[in-house]
PDB file of C-alpha atoms in Angstrom:
ATOM      1  CA  PHE A  59       9.172 -16.577  17.280  1.00  0.00           C
ATOM      2  CA  SER A  60      11.263 -16.308  14.149  1.00  0.00           C
ATOM      3  CA  VAL A  61      10.637 -14.113  11.136  1.00  0.00           C
ATOM      4  CA  SER A  62       9.959 -17.143   8.972  1.00  0.00           C
ATOM      5  CA  ARG A  63       7.418 -18.473  11.496  1.00  0.00           C
ATOM      6  CA  PHE A  64       5.709 -15.085  11.634  1.00  0.00           C
ATOM      7  CA  ARG A  65       5.492 -14.998   7.829  1.00  0.00           C
ATOM      8  CA  ALA A  66       4.113 -18.539   7.721  1.00  0.00           C
ATOM      9  CA  LEU A  67       1.460 -17.704  10.338  1.00  0.00           C
ATOM     10  CA  CYS A  68       0.410 -14.591   8.416  1.00  0.00           C
ATOM     11  CA  LEU A  69       0.109 -16.553   5.199  1.00  0.00           C
ATOM     12  CA  GLN A  70      -1.854 -19.286   6.960  1.00  0.00           C
ATOM     13  CA  ARG A  71      -4.264 -17.011   8.817  1.00  0.00           C
ATOM     14  CA  MET A  72      -4.616 -14.024   6.483  1.00  0.00           C
ATOM     15  CA  GLY A  73      -3.636 -15.545   3.157  1.00  0.00           C
ATOM     16  CA  ILE A  74      -1.128 -12.760   2.524  1.00  0.00           C
ATOM     17  CA  SER A  75       2.467 -12.047   3.496  1.00  0.00           C
ATOM     18  CA  PRO A  76       3.233  -9.319   6.049  1.00  0.00           C
ATOM     19  CA  ARG A  77       4.946  -7.269   3.312  1.00  0.00           C
ATOM     20  CA  ASP A  78       1.939  -7.509   1.017  1.00  0.00           C
ATOM     21  CA  TYR A  79      -0.424  -6.677   3.889  1.00  0.00           C
ATOM     22  CA  LEU A  80       1.571  -3.563   4.743  1.00  0.00           C
ATOM     23  CA  GLN A  81       1.725  -2.486   1.117  1.00  0.00           C
ATOM     24  CA  ARG A  82      -2.026  -2.985   0.677  1.00  0.00           C
ATOM     25  CA  THR A  83      -2.720  -1.003   3.849  1.00  0.00           C
ATOM     26  CA  ARG A  84      -0.499   1.866   2.675  1.00  0.00           C
ATOM     27  CA  LEU A  85      -2.148   1.925  -0.757  1.00  0.00           C
ATOM     28  CA  GLU A  86      -5.634   1.977   0.771  1.00  0.00           C
ATOM     29  CA  GLN A  87      -4.639   4.888   3.002  1.00  0.00           C
ATOM     30  CA  ALA A  88      -3.182   6.706  -0.001  1.00  0.00           C
ATOM     31  CA  ARG A  89      -6.400   6.151  -1.930  1.00  0.00           C
ATOM     32  CA  ARG A  90      -8.408   7.648   0.950  1.00  0.00           C
ATOM     33  CA  LEU A  91      -6.092  10.676   1.003  1.00  0.00           C
ATOM     34  CA  LEU A  92      -6.513  11.121  -2.751  1.00  0.00           C
ATOM     35  CA  GLU A  93     -10.296  11.039  -2.307  1.00  0.00           C
ATOM     36  CA  THR A  94     -10.501  13.384   0.660  1.00  0.00           C
ATOM     37  CA  THR A  95      -7.632  15.878   0.273  1.00  0.00           C
ATOM     38  CA  ASP A  96      -5.977  18.046  -2.332  1.00  0.00           C
ATOM     39  CA  LEU A  97      -2.469  16.968  -1.329  1.00  0.00           C
ATOM     40  CA  PRO A  98       0.074  16.452  -4.104  1.00  0.00           C
ATOM     41  CA  VAL A  99       0.839  12.850  -5.087  1.00  0.00           C
ATOM     42  CA  ALA A 100       4.423  13.182  -3.830  1.00  0.00           C
ATOM     43  CA  THR A 101       3.212  14.278  -0.401  1.00  0.00           C
ATOM     44  CA  ILE A 102       0.741  11.407  -0.190  1.00  0.00           C
ATOM     45  CA  ALA A 103       3.474   8.969  -1.215  1.00  0.00           C
ATOM     46  CA  THR A 104       5.736  10.251   1.551  1.00  0.00           C
ATOM     47  CA  GLN A 105       2.981  10.321   4.185  1.00  0.00           C
ATOM     48  CA  THR A 106       1.992   6.728   3.461  1.00  0.00           C
ATOM     49  CA  GLY A 107       5.535   5.390   3.650  1.00  0.00           C
ATOM     50  CA  PHE A 108       6.637   5.014   0.041  1.00  0.00           C
ATOM     51  CA  ALA A 109      10.248   5.810  -0.809  1.00  0.00           C
ATOM     52  CA  SER A 110       9.394   7.754  -3.947  1.00  0.00           C
ATOM     53  CA  ALA A 111       6.407   9.095  -5.829  1.00  0.00           C
ATOM     54  CA  ALA A 112       7.435   7.045  -8.886  1.00  0.00           C
ATOM     55  CA  HIS A 113       7.394   3.785  -6.935  1.00  0.00           C
ATOM     56  CA  PHE A 114       4.094   4.725  -5.329  1.00  0.00           C
ATOM     57  CA  THR A 115       2.583   5.540  -8.734  1.00  0.00           C
ATOM     58  CA  GLN A 116       3.682   2.201 -10.161  1.00  0.00           C
ATOM     59  CA  LEU A 117       2.239   0.203  -7.249  1.00  0.00           C
ATOM     60  CA  PHE A 118      -0.963   2.252  -7.249  1.00  0.00           C
ATOM     61  CA  ARG A 119      -1.474   1.640 -10.970  1.00  0.00           C
ATOM     62  CA  ASN A 120      -0.832  -2.094 -10.534  1.00  0.00           C
ATOM     63  CA  SER A 121      -3.332  -2.299  -7.673  1.00  0.00           C
ATOM     64  CA  PHE A 122      -6.113   0.020  -8.830  1.00  0.00           C
ATOM     65  CA  GLY A 123      -5.665   0.178 -12.612  1.00  0.00           C
ATOM     66  CA  ASP A 124      -5.126   3.921 -12.727  1.00  0.00           C
ATOM     67  CA  THR A 125      -2.449   6.404 -11.730  1.00  0.00           C
ATOM     68  CA  PRO A 126      -2.890   8.377  -8.505  1.00  0.00           C
ATOM     69  CA  ARG A 127      -3.091  11.615 -10.488  1.00  0.00           C
ATOM     70  CA  SER A 128      -5.912  10.256 -12.687  1.00  0.00           C
ATOM     71  CA  TYR A 129      -7.689   8.721  -9.736  1.00  0.00           C
TER      72      TYR A 129
END
């Protein structure tokens, strides 16, 4: 089916767009890595699929209320 149909089905069944679902999943994985490893923030950003550490930090702060470094 089409991209628009896929997006509509995701919104209907999960209540979230595929893009938002993927971003949430990446941020949750990054949070687990911050809790369980001593990896640098830039490495975690790269490993979880973010284009830059700055973008990752901004999204992390918006989602969790704190920067990855402070977390």
